[in-house]
Tab-separated table of C-alpha atoms in Angstrom:
chain	number	residue	atom	x	y	z
M	226	UNK	CA	95.070	88.294	100.036
M	227	UNK	CA	98.820	87.713	99.275
M	228	UNK	CA	101.144	90.587	99.738
M	229	UNK	CA	101.996	90.704	96.162
M	230	UNK	CA	98.326	91.115	95.083
M	231	UNK	CA	97.948	93.723	97.727
M	232	UNK	CA	101.034	95.494	96.514
M	233	UNK	CA	99.827	95.635	92.833
M	234	UNK	CA	96.250	96.592	93.869
M	235	UNK	CA	97.343	99.539	96.048
M	236	UNK	CA	99.708	100.626	93.244
M	237	UNK	CA	96.868	100.601	90.729
M	238	UNK	CA	94.552	102.463	93.210
M	239	UNK	CA	97.230	105.136	93.853
M	240	UNK	CA	97.973	105.574	90.078
M	241	UNK	CA	94.300	105.740	88.987
M	242	UNK	CA	93.029	108.065	91.753
M	243	UNK	CA	95.859	110.433	92.468
M	244	UNK	CA	95.054	112.955	89.748
M	245	UNK	CA	91.349	112.278	89.349
M	246	UNK	CA	88.889	114.160	91.485
M	247	UNK	CA	87.931	111.057	93.487
M	248	UNK	CA	90.406	111.091	96.386
M	249	UNK	CA	93.351	108.727	96.390
M	250	UNK	CA	93.672	108.879	100.131
M	251	UNK	CA	90.036	108.078	100.509
M	252	UNK	CA	90.334	105.071	98.297
M	253	UNK	CA	93.250	103.724	100.129
M	254	UNK	CA	91.488	104.052	103.440
M	255	UNK	CA	88.435	102.308	102.028
M	256	UNK	CA	90.569	99.558	100.530
M	257	UNK	CA	91.910	98.977	104.082
M	258	UNK	CA	88.292	98.778	105.561
M	259	UNK	CA	86.875	96.801	102.725
M	260	UNK	CA	89.626	94.349	102.093
M	261	UNK	CA	90.713	93.861	105.714
M	262	UNK	CA	94.287	94.414	105.518
M	263	UNK	CA	96.450	95.977	108.332
M	264	UNK	CA	96.469	99.700	107.401
M	265	UNK	CA	99.351	100.514	109.780
M	266	UNK	CA	101.568	97.804	108.183
M	267	UNK	CA	101.059	99.394	104.745
M	268	UNK	CA	101.210	103.085	105.896
M	269	UNK	CA	104.730	103.925	104.662
M	270	UNK	CA	104.177	102.010	101.441
M	271	UNK	CA	101.064	103.996	100.687
M	272	UNK	CA	102.991	107.220	101.318
M	273	UNK	CA	106.147	106.352	99.157
M	274	UNK	CA	104.270	104.977	96.090
M	275	UNK	CA	102.671	108.528	95.736
M	276	UNK	CA	106.029	109.587	94.332
M	277	UNK	CA	105.535	107.140	91.546
M	278	UNK	CA	102.317	108.963	90.444
M	279	UNK	CA	104.188	112.304	90.870
M	280	UNK	CA	106.987	111.105	88.648
M	281	UNK	CA	104.493	110.416	85.885
M	282	UNK	CA	103.584	114.025	85.782
M	283	UNK	CA	107.241	115.018	85.520
M	284	UNK	CA	107.681	112.571	82.569
M	285	UNK	CA	104.469	113.651	80.784
M	286	UNK	CA	105.171	117.370	81.201
M	287	UNK	CA	108.938	117.204	80.979
M	288	UNK	CA	108.960	119.809	78.103
M	289	UNK	CA	106.946	122.245	80.211
M	290	UNK	CA	109.346	121.861	83.108
M	291	UNK	CA	112.380	122.087	80.842
M	292	UNK	CA	111.014	125.252	79.346
M	293	UNK	CA	110.309	126.673	82.853
M	294	UNK	CA	113.851	125.699	84.079
M	295	UNK	CA	115.415	127.260	80.928
M	296	UNK	CA	113.267	130.402	81.398
M	297	UNK	CA	114.347	130.782	84.981
M	298	UNK	CA	118.042	130.685	84.033
M	299	UNK	CA	117.419	133.545	81.495
M	300	UNK	CA	115.158	135.503	83.988
M	301	UNK	CA	112.031	135.014	81.820
M	302	UNK	CA	108.999	136.628	83.519
M	303	UNK	CA	106.534	134.007	82.436
M	304	UNK	CA	108.768	131.167	83.962
M	305	UNK	CA	109.125	133.145	87.238
M	306	UNK	CA	105.371	133.573	87.484
M	307	UNK	CA	104.847	129.855	86.840
M	308	UNK	CA	107.112	128.856	89.727
M	309	UNK	CA	105.759	131.802	91.927
M	310	UNK	CA	102.180	130.538	91.395
M	311	UNK	CA	102.922	126.928	92.336
M	312	UNK	CA	104.898	127.990	95.398
M	313	UNK	CA	102.236	130.400	96.621
M	314	UNK	CA	99.482	127.946	96.102
M	315	UNK	CA	101.455	125.282	98.063
M	316	UNK	CA	102.118	127.470	101.137
M	317	UNK	CA	98.515	127.281	102.719
M	318	UNK	CA	98.632	123.534	102.695
M	319	UNK	CA	102.072	123.489	104.101
M	320	UNK	CA	101.252	125.786	107.012
M	321	UNK	CA	97.840	124.415	107.834
M	322	UNK	CA	99.047	120.817	107.359
M	323	UNK	CA	101.774	121.318	109.846
M	324	UNK	CA	99.565	123.046	112.330
M	325	UNK	CA	96.699	120.599	112.197
M	326	UNK	CA	98.735	117.302	111.635
M	327	UNK	CA	97.393	115.355	114.536
M	328	UNK	CA	93.785	116.367	113.780
M	329	UNK	CA	94.247	115.259	110.181
M	330	UNK	CA	95.848	111.964	111.261
M	331	UNK	CA	92.701	111.291	113.407
M	332	UNK	CA	90.379	111.730	110.287
M	333	UNK	CA	92.558	109.273	108.345
M	334	UNK	CA	91.321	106.499	110.517
M	335	UNK	CA	87.707	107.089	109.630
M	336	UNK	CA	86.315	105.177	106.581
M	337	UNK	CA	82.752	106.678	107.326
M	338	UNK	CA	84.272	110.124	106.929
M	339	UNK	CA	85.594	109.185	103.530
M	340	UNK	CA	82.199	107.878	102.455
M	341	UNK	CA	80.318	111.060	103.419
M	342	UNK	CA	82.992	113.218	101.746
M	343	UNK	CA	82.822	111.180	98.607
M	344	UNK	CA	79.056	111.653	98.381
M	345	UNK	CA	78.981	115.394	99.394
M	346	UNK	CA	81.857	116.029	97.031
M	347	UNK	CA	80.115	114.358	94.174
M	348	UNK	CA	77.059	116.668	94.589
M	349	UNK	CA	79.241	119.604	94.922
M	350	UNK	CA	80.953	118.853	91.628
M	351	UNK	CA	77.629	118.401	89.898
M	352	UNK	CA	76.451	121.892	91.311
M	353	UNK	CA	79.670	123.631	90.137
M	354	UNK	CA	79.517	122.007	86.723
M	355	UNK	CA	75.923	123.261	86.195
M	356	UNK	CA	76.307	126.725	87.644
M	357	UNK	CA	79.776	127.972	87.062
M	358	UNK	CA	80.691	129.077	83.521
M	359	UNK	CA	84.110	128.212	82.269
M	360	UNK	CA	86.527	131.197	82.708
M	361	UNK	CA	89.080	132.460	80.161
M	362	UNK	CA	92.229	132.367	82.232
M	363	UNK	CA	94.499	130.130	80.258
M	364	UNK	CA	98.111	129.075	81.273
M	365	UNK	CA	99.340	128.422	84.735
M	366	UNK	CA	101.667	131.498	84.761
M	367	UNK	CA	98.754	133.729	83.769
M	368	UNK	CA	96.596	132.925	86.853
M	369	UNK	CA	96.504	136.175	88.993
M	370	UNK	CA	98.238	135.979	92.290
M	371	UNK	CA	94.930	136.555	94.411
M	372	UNK	CA	93.203	133.705	92.616
M	373	UNK	CA	96.368	131.513	93.142
M	374	UNK	CA	96.089	132.276	96.969
M	375	UNK	CA	92.386	131.250	96.784
M	376	UNK	CA	93.157	127.949	95.069
M	377	UNK	CA	95.794	127.165	97.687
M	378	UNK	CA	93.373	127.680	100.469
M	379	UNK	CA	90.786	125.619	98.659
M	380	UNK	CA	93.294	122.836	98.303
M	381	UNK	CA	93.367	122.614	102.162
M	382	UNK	CA	89.775	121.124	102.121
M	383	UNK	CA	91.527	117.942	100.873
M	384	UNK	CA	92.956	117.364	104.210
M	385	UNK	CA	89.528	115.877	104.906
M	386	UNK	CA	89.979	112.300	103.552
M	387	UNK	CA	87.622	111.686	100.718
M	388	UNK	CA	87.481	115.365	99.582
M	389	UNK	CA	90.230	114.939	96.769
M	390	UNK	CA	93.179	117.238	96.475
M	391	UNK	CA	92.961	117.321	92.702
M	392	UNK	CA	89.164	117.839	92.807
M	393	UNK	CA	89.392	120.691	95.248
M	394	UNK	CA	92.031	122.567	93.350
M	395	UNK	CA	90.501	121.895	89.841
M	396	UNK	CA	87.046	122.920	90.886
M	397	UNK	CA	88.362	125.915	93.031
M	398	UNK	CA	90.310	127.132	89.943
M	399	UNK	CA	87.096	126.773	87.764
M	400	UNK	CA	85.101	128.817	90.203
M	401	UNK	CA	87.798	131.474	90.119
M	402	UNK	CA	87.690	131.909	86.385
M	403	UNK	CA	90.297	129.414	85.197
M	404	UNK	CA	89.575	127.380	82.025
M	405	UNK	CA	89.307	123.568	82.244
M	406	UNK	CA	92.581	122.418	80.870
M	407	UNK	CA	94.590	125.013	82.817
M	408	UNK	CA	92.751	124.112	86.058
M	409	UNK	CA	93.556	120.482	85.511
M	410	UNK	CA	97.286	121.119	84.755
M	411	UNK	CA	97.625	123.543	87.656
M	412	UNK	CA	96.308	120.784	89.890
M	413	UNK	CA	98.864	118.308	88.462
M	414	UNK	CA	101.819	120.630	88.862
M	415	UNK	CA	100.636	121.704	92.371
M	416	UNK	CA	100.703	118.048	93.289
M	417	UNK	CA	104.545	117.929	93.045
M	418	UNK	CA	105.405	120.325	95.894
M	419	UNK	CA	102.411	119.266	97.862
M	420	UNK	CA	102.912	115.560	97.663
M	421	UNK	CA	106.745	115.813	98.020
M	422	UNK	CA	106.222	117.910	101.189
M	423	UNK	CA	103.743	115.417	102.656
M	424	UNK	CA	105.870	112.399	101.790
M	425	UNK	CA	108.972	113.897	103.297
M	426	UNK	CA	107.038	114.708	106.503
M	427	UNK	CA	105.707	111.160	106.720
M	428	UNK	CA	109.031	109.605	105.842
M	429	UNK	CA	110.709	111.688	108.641
M	430	UNK	CA	107.937	110.601	111.132
M	431	UNK	CA	108.519	106.947	110.179
M	432	UNK	CA	112.372	107.052	109.816
M	433	UNK	CA	112.834	104.585	112.822
M	434	UNK	CA	110.501	102.070	111.356
M	435	UNK	CA	112.229	102.242	107.950
M	436	UNK	CA	115.640	102.001	109.557
M	437	UNK	CA	114.639	98.894	111.580
M	438	UNK	CA	113.181	97.242	108.536
M	439	UNK	CA	109.594	97.279	109.963
M	440	UNK	CA	106.520	97.298	107.836
M	441	UNK	CA	106.640	96.656	104.030
M	442	UNK	CA	110.174	96.064	102.616
M	443	UNK	CA	111.896	98.082	100.012
M	444	UNK	CA	111.338	95.549	97.212
M	445	UNK	CA	107.568	95.729	97.790
M	446	UNK	CA	107.725	99.532	97.813
M	447	UNK	CA	109.643	99.581	94.520
M	448	UNK	CA	106.996	97.432	92.880
M	449	UNK	CA	104.252	99.557	94.073
M	450	UNK	CA	106.159	102.754	92.945
M	451	UNK	CA	106.493	101.297	89.367
M	452	UNK	CA	102.846	100.255	89.204
M	453	UNK	CA	101.593	103.567	90.304
M	454	UNK	CA	103.932	105.369	87.874
M	455	UNK	CA	102.755	103.295	84.884
M	456	UNK	CA	99.020	103.548	85.771
M	457	UNK	CA	99.304	107.344	86.404
M	458	UNK	CA	100.945	107.834	83.001
M	459	UNK	CA	97.986	106.236	81.282
M	460	UNK	CA	95.180	107.793	83.525
M	461	UNK	CA	96.498	111.503	83.178
M	462	UNK	CA	96.224	111.318	79.401
M	463	UNK	CA	92.832	109.714	79.513
M	464	UNK	CA	91.616	112.252	82.219
M	465	UNK	CA	92.477	115.239	80.125
M	466	UNK	CA	90.542	113.734	77.127
M	467	UNK	CA	87.478	112.960	79.193
M	468	UNK	CA	87.384	116.379	80.844
M	469	UNK	CA	87.600	118.159	77.395
M	470	UNK	CA	84.700	116.144	76.104
M	471	UNK	CA	82.389	115.570	79.046
M	472	UNK	CA	83.516	117.688	81.949
M	473	UNK	CA	83.676	116.414	85.530
M	474	UNK	CA	80.116	115.021	85.907
M	475	UNK	CA	81.181	111.426	85.250
M	476	UNK	CA	83.567	111.540	88.282
M	477	UNK	CA	80.875	113.186	90.323
M	478	UNK	CA	78.479	110.316	89.691
M	479	UNK	CA	81.290	107.801	90.456
M	480	UNK	CA	81.985	109.512	93.840
M	481	UNK	CA	78.226	109.307	94.702
M	482	UNK	CA	77.810	105.762	93.734
M	483	UNK	CA	81.097	104.492	95.188
M	484	UNK	CA	80.710	106.502	98.391
M	485	UNK	CA	77.134	105.346	98.832
M	486	UNK	CA	77.985	101.664	98.227
M	487	UNK	CA	80.854	101.776	100.605
M	488	UNK	CA	78.642	103.548	103.334
M	489	UNK	CA	75.982	100.833	102.984
M	490	UNK	CA	78.623	98.038	103.218
M	491	UNK	CA	80.185	99.589	106.220
M	492	UNK	CA	76.967	100.125	108.094
M	493	UNK	CA	75.741	96.650	107.249
M	494	UNK	CA	78.870	94.822	108.637
């Protein structure tokens, strides 16, 4: 596979999966195993293009962010609670991620872990969909602080590759009484500090490689960034529509089928 094709493919995978409850990290790990490219060579590339997907959220919800920023300058209580909720939910992942960084990295090299997590997570989504009634908490700023803390800790499950950060936060919010749209949007917004923090850490770790020009070049990273950005723009709008009409079950079945197929392929090699 040529580098350009790999660049475009990985950009599409990142853009499609970052905000769906199917695990972007898990898909990138499986892409490495199934397509046979050198995962170490593409490591920094995979990290940086996540910012393309994050930028898509900023563009899609720019009115929300502008209103929050304006509200903060006025001392508006709703805007303050919005920012507080994002920062509080981000803290558990920041602390636990730093403390268990080496253990998390070890899991990132295991495609089998991804397969099992995809399958188990799919069944978990189906169970939650059928047993948990939708709550009535609407609006990110209106989520009570104890529930925000709970969502933050639930997000930490996504440190296991294949679990899905968005899936963990959305379903965690649903089980805590948050309505569907707010749960999805809170997951989108929470991705900004979470992924910025994770990206900054990885870029710092790989600073010498970037300075020496090792790995994928800046031109390739720029292409992957743009691809991930454009694809994420389209996917997030589609995702909100699907969730409103059909819930999360389609993504659960996808996880089960994709995880099962990948597991069979890996075991049969």
